[in-house]
Coordinates of C-alpha atoms in Angstrom, one line a residue:
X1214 CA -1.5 -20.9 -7.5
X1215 CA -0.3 -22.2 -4.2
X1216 CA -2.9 -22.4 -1.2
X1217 CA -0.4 -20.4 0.9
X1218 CA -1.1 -17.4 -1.3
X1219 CA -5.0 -17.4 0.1
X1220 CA -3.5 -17.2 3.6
X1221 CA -1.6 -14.3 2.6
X1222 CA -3.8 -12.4 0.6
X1223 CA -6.4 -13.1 3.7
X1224 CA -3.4 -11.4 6.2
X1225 CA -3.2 -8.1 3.6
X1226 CA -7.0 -8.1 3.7
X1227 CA -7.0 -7.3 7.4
X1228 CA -4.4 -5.1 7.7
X1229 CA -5.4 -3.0 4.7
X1230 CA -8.8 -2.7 6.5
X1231 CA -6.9 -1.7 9.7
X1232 CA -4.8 0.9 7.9
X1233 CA -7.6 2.8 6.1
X1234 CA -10.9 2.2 8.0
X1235 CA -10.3 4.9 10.2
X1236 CA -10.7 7.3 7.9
X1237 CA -14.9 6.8 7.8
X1238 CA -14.6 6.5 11.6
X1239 CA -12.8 9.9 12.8
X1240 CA -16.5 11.4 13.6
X1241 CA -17.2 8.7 16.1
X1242 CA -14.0 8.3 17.7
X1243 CA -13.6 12.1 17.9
X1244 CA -17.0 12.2 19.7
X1245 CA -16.3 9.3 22.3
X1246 CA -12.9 10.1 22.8
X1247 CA -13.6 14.0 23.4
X1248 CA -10.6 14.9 20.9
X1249 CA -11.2 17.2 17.7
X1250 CA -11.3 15.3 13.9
X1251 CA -7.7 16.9 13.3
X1252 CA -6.6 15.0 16.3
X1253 CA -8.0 11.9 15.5
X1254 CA -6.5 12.1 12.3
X1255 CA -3.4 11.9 13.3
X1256 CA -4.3 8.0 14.2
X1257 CA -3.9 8.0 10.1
X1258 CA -0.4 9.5 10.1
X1259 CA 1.0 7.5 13.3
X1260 CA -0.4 4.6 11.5
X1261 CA 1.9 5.6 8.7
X1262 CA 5.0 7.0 10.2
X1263 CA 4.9 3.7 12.3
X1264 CA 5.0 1.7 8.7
X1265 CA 7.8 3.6 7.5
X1266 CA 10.2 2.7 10.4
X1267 CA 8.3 -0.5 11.5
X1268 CA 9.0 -2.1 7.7
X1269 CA 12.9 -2.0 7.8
X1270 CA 13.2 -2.4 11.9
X1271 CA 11.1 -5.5 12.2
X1272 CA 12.5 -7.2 8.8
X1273 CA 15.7 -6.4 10.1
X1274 CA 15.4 -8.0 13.9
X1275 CA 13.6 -11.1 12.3
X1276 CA 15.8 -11.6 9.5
X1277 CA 17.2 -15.0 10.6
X1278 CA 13.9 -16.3 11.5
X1279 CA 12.4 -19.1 9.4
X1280 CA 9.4 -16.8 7.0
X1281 CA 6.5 -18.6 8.6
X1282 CA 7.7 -18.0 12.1
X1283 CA 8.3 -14.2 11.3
X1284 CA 4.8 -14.1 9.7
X1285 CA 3.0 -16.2 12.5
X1286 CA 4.7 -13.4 14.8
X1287 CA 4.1 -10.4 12.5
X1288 CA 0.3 -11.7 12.8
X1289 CA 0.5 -12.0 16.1
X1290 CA 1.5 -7.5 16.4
X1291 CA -1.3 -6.9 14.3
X1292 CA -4.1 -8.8 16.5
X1293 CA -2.8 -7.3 19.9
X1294 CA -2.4 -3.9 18.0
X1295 CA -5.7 -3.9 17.2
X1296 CA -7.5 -5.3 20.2
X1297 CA -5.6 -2.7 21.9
X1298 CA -7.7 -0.5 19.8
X1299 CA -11.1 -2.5 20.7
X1300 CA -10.4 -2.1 24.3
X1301 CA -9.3 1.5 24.1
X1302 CA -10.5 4.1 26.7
X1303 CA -8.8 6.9 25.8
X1304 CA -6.9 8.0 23.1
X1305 CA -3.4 7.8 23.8
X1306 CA -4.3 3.8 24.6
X1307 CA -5.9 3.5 20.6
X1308 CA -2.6 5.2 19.2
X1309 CA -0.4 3.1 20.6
X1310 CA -2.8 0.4 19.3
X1311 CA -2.6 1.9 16.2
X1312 CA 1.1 2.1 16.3
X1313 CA 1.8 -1.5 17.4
X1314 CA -0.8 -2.5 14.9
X1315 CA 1.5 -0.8 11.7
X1316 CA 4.4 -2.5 12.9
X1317 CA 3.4 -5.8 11.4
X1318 CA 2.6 -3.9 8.0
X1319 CA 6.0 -3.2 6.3
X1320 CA 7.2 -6.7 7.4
X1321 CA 4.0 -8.6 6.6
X1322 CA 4.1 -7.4 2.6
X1323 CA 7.9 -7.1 2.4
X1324 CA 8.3 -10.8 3.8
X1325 CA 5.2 -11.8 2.5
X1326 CA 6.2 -11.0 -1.3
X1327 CA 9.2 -13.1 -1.1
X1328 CA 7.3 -16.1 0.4
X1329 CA 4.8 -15.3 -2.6
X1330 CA 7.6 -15.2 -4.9
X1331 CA 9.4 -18.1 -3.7
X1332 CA 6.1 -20.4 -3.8
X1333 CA 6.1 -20.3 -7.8
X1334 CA 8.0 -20.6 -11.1
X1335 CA 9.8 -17.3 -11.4
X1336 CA 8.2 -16.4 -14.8
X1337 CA 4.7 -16.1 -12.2
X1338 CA 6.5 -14.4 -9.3
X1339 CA 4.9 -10.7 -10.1
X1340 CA 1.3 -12.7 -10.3
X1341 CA 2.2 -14.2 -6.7
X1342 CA 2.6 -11.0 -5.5
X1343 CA -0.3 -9.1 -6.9
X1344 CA -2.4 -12.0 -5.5
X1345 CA -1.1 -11.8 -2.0
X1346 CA -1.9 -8.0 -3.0
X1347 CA -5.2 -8.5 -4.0
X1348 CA -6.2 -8.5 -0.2
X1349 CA -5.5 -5.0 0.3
X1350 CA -7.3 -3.7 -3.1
X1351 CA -10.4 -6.3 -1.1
X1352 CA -9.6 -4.3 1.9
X1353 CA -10.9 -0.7 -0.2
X1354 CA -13.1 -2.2 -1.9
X1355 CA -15.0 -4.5 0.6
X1356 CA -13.2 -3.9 3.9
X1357 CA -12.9 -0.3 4.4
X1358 CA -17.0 0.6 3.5
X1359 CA -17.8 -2.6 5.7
X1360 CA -16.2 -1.8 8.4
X1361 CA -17.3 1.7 8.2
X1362 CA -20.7 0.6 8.6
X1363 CA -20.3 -1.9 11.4
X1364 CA -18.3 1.1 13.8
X1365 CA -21.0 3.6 12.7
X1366 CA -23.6 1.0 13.6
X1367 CA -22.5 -0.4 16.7
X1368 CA -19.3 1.8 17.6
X1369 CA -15.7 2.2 16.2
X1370 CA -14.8 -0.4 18.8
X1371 CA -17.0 -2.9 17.3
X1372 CA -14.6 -2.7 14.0
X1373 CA -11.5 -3.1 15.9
X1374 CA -12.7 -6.5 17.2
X1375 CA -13.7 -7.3 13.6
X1376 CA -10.5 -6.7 12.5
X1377 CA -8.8 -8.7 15.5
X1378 CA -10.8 -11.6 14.3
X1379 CA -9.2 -11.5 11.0
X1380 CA -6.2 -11.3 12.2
X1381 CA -6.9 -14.6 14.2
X1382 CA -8.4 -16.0 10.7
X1383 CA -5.5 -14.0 8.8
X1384 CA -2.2 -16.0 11.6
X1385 CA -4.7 -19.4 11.6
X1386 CA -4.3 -19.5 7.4
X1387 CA -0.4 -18.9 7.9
X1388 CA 0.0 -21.8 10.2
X1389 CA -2.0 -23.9 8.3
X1390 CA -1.1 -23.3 4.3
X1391 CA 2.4 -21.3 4.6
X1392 CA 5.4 -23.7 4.0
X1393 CA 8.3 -23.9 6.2
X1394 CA 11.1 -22.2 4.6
X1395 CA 14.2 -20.7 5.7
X1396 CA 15.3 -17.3 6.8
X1397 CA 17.7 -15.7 5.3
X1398 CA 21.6 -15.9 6.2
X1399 CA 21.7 -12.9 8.7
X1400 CA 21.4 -9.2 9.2
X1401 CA 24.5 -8.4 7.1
X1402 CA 23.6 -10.1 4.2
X1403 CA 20.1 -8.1 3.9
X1404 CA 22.1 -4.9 4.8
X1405 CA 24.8 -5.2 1.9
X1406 CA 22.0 -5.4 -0.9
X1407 CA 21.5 -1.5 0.1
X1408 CA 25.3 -1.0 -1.4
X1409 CA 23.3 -2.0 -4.8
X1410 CA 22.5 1.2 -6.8
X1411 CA 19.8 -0.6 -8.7
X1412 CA 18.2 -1.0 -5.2
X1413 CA 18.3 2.4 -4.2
X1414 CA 16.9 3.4 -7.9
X1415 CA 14.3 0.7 -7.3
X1416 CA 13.0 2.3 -4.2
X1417 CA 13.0 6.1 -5.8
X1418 CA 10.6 5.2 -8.4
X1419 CA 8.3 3.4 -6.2
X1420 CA 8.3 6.5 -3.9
X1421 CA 7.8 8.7 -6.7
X1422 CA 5.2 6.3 -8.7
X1423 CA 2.9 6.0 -5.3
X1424 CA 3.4 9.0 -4.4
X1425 CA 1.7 10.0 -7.8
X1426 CA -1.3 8.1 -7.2
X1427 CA -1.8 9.6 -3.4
X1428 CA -0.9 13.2 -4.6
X1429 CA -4.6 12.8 -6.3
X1430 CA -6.0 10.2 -4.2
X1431 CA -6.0 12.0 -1.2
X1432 CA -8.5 14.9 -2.2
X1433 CA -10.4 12.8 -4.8
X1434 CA -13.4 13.8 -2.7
X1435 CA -13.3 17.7 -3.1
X1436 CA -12.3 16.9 -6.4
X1437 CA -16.0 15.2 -7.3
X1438 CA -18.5 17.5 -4.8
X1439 CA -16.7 21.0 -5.9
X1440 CA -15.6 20.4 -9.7
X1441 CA -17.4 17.4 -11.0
X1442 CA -20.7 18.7 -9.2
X1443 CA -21.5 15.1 -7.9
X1444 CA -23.3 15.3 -3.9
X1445 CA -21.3 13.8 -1.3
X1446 CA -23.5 10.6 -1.1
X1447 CA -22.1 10.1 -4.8
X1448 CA -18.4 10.1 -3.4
X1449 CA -19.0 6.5 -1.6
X1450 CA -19.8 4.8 -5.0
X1451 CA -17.5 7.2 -7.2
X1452 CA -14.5 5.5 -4.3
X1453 CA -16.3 1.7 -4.7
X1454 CA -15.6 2.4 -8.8
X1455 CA -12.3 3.4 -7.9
X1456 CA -11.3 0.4 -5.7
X1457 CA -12.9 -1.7 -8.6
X1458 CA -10.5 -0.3 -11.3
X1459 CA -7.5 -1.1 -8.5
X1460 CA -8.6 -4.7 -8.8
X1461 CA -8.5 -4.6 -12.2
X1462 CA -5.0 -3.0 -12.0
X1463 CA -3.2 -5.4 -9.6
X1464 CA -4.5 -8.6 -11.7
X1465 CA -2.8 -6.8 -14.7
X1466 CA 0.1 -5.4 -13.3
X1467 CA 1.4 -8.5 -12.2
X1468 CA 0.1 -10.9 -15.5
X1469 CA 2.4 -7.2 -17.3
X1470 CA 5.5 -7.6 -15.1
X1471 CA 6.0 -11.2 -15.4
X1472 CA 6.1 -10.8 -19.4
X1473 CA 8.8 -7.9 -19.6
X1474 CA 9.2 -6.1 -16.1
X1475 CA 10.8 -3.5 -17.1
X1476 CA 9.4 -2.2 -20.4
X1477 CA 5.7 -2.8 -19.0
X1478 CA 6.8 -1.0 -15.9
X1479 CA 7.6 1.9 -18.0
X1480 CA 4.4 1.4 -20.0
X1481 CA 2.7 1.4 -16.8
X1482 CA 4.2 4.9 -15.3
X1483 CA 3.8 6.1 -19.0
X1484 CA -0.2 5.2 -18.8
X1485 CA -0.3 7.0 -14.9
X1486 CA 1.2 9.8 -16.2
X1487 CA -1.3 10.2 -19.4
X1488 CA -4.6 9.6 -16.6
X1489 CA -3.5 11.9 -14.2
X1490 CA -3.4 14.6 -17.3
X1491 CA -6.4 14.0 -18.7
X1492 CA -7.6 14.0 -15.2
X1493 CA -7.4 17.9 -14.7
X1494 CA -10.0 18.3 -17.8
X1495 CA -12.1 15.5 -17.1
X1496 CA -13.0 16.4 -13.6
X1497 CA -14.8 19.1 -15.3
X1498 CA -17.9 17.0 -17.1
X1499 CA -18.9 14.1 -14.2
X1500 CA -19.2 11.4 -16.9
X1501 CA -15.9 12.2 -18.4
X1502 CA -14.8 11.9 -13.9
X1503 CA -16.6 8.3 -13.9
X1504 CA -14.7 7.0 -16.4
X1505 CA -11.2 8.6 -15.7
X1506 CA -11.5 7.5 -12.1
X1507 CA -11.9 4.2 -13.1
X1508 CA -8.9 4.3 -15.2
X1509 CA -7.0 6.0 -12.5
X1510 CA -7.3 2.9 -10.0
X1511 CA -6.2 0.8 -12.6
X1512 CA -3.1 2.7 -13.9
X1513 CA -2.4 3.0 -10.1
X1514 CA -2.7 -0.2 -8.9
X1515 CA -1.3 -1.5 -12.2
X1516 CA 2.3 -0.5 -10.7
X1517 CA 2.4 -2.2 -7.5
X1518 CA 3.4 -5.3 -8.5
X1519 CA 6.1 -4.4 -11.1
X1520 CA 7.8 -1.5 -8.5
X1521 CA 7.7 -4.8 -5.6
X1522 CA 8.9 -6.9 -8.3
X1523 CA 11.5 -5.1 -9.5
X1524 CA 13.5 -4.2 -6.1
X1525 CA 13.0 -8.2 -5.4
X1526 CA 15.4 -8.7 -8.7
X1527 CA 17.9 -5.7 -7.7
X1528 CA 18.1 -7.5 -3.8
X1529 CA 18.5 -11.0 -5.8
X1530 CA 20.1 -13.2 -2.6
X1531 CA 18.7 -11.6 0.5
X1532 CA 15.3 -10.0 -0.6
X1533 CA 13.5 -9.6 2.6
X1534 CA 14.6 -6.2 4.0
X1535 CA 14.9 -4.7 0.4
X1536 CA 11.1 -5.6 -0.1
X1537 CA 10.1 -4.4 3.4
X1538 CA 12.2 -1.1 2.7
X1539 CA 10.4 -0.6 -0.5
X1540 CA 6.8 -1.2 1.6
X1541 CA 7.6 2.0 3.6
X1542 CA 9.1 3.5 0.2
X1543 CA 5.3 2.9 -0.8
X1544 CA 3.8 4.7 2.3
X1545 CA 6.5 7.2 1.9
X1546 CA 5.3 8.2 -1.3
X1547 CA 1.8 8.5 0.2
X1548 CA 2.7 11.2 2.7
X1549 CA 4.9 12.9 0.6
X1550 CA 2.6 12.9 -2.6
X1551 CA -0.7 13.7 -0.1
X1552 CA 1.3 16.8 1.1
X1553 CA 2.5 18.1 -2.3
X1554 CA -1.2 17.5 -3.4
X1555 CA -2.3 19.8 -0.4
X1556 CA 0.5 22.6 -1.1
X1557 CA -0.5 22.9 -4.5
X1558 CA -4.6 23.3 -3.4
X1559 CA -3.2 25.7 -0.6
X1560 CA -1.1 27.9 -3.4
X1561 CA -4.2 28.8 -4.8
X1562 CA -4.5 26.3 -7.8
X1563 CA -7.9 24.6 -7.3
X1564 CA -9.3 21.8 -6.6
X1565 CA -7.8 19.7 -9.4
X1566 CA -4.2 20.6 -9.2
X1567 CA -3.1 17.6 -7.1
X1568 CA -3.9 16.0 -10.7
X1569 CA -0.8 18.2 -11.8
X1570 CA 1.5 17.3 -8.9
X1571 CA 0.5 13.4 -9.3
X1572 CA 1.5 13.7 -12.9
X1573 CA 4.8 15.6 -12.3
X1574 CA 5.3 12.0 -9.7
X1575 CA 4.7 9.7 -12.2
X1576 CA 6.5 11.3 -14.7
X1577 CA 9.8 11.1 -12.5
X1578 CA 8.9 7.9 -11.8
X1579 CA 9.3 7.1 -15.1
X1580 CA 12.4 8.5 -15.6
X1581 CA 14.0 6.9 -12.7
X1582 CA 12.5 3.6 -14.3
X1583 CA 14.2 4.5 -17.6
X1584 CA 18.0 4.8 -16.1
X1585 CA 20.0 1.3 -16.8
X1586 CA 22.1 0.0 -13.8
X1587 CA 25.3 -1.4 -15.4
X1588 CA 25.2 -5.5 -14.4
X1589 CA 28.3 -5.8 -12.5
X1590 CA 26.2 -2.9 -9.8
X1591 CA 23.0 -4.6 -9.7
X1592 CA 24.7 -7.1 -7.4
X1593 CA 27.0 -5.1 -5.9
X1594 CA 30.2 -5.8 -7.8
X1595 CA 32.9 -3.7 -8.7

């Protein structure tokens, strides 16, 4: 694989850190910053909202730029977003560091996983892509808990500037390893893909497929302390086991979709579906929870590569907005499926009902992936 792919994969490691590190830190930046933990946790979902209209608004106002300029730039948003966030006083200063900081993260993976796919043959584009992606499975499974540490250790503002470095790191690998190539032709070009229905289709089922996986993500936690029985000490390791298995799953969801996309994609979905059922027994018995978790992060992860794969084929000849659409798609389905997980808990039906809802996800997901797009509409002719 190309050098350039370290740089990129080193770019995704820092801001998957940024975007979910956080989460361990609410205590401490609800203490210094005098604000309650609900309030600080809404630095999670401005992080997200921002990603969601950052992705496509960014692509869009960069589009003629040549893809290591954009990136170099991008890189740039996400290392004064975040020491924005190091030098915070207050909290209205670290949200809009927070928010400058997610503007980069739609464009960085959308652009990114064309520049990944454009570096190699295009039977090992879906590999490209889940090994630029294999920095943000890092971030959860190294990043996240390290960072943790450091801002419990030495204060959440001690993480920020650890994350500004690697963003420094992250733009110095771009400059040095990413090739020059060009940008696309303009704005309209990126913007008539969107009259493809196999685009639109393609960003559905990544909605719905991710949004499976967050539906049960998101109270994994309560899931393991009130059914399982585990402490909450046990949750840190039971999450390390987790971002293991979505290791696992991005190196064989992109080795799957470079065989047969579709079909695997299917299998994929198919496999997501099965977990997430088998989930709402096995959270009963903790060993039966071990294992099933494990499988969960890799049936999970396992779709990321095919769902980015597959809207790069449906926005064949200007790419880059499609894939940045289908990044906030992606963050979409986590604050949709997250909320439909928390609706279900709140109706009354326990604890492992967002296993039920993620299911339900998946399975549309599937179906989406099942409909056939007649050729003459995947490019937009009549």
């Amino acid at each position: 694989m190309p050098p350039a792919l370290i740089a990129l994969a080193l770019g995704a490691f820092g801001i998957g850190t940024t975007e979910f590190v956080i989460v361990g830190l609410l205590p401490e930046v609800s203490r210094d910053l005098g604000v309650s933990i609900p309030t600080a946790g809404l630095l999670v979902s401005g992080y997200a909202l921002s990603v969601v209209v950052g992705a496509p608004l960014v692509t869009a106002l960069g589009a003629r730029l040549p893809r290591k300029t954009l990136l170099l730039g991008l890189m740039g948003l996400f290392v004064l977003g975040n020491l924005l966030c190091a030098v915070a006083s207050d909290y209205s200063v670290l949200m809009v560091g927070r928010v400058v900081a997610a503007l980069c993260h739609g464009a960085f993976f959308g652009v990114g996983s064309v520049v990944a796919a454009d570096l190699v043959a295009p039977d090992r584009r879906a590999r490209a892509i889940a090994l630029m992606f294999t920095g943000l499975t890092a971030a959860n499974v190294l990043g996240v808990p390290l960072g943790t540490a450091l801002g419990q250790a030495f204060g959440w503002r001690s993480t920020f500037w650890a994350v500004t470095a690697l963003g420094v790191a992250g733009a110095v690998g771009v400059l040095a390893l990413v090739p020059r190539l060009p940008g696309s032709d303009g704005l309209r070009g990126e913007l008539a893909v969107f009259r493809r229905p196999g685009v639109w289709l393609a960003l559905a089922t990544t909605a719905f497929g991710f949004g499976a996986v967050f539906a049960s993500f998101t109270y994994v936690a309560p899931m393991m302390t009130e059914v399982a029985g585990f402490s909450s000490g046990a949750v840190t390791w039971l999450l390390v086991l987790f971002g293991a298995g979505l290791c696992v799953g991005n190196v064989l969801g992109g080795r799957l979709a470079d065989r047969d996309l579709m079909p695997n994609l299917r299998r994929v979905l198919l496999a997501l579906t099965v977990v997430l059922l088998v989930f709402v027994a096995a959270a009963h018995w903790p060993v039966a929870a071990v294992i099933t978790i494990a499988l969960f992060g890799v049936a999970g992860f396992a779709t990321v590569a095919p769902l980015q794969a597959r809207v790069l084929g449906q926005a064949e000849g200007a790419p880059a907005l499609a894939s940045a659409a289908n990044i906030a798609a992606f963050n979409l389905g986590n604050a949709a499926g997250a909320w439909l997980g928390g609706v279900a808990i709140d109706a009354g039906f326990g604890w492992t009902a967002p296993n039920w809802v993620g299911a339900a996800l998946a399975a549309c997901a599937l179906v989406l992936a099942s409909v056939r797009v007649a050729p003459a509409l995947v490019k937009g002719r009549s």
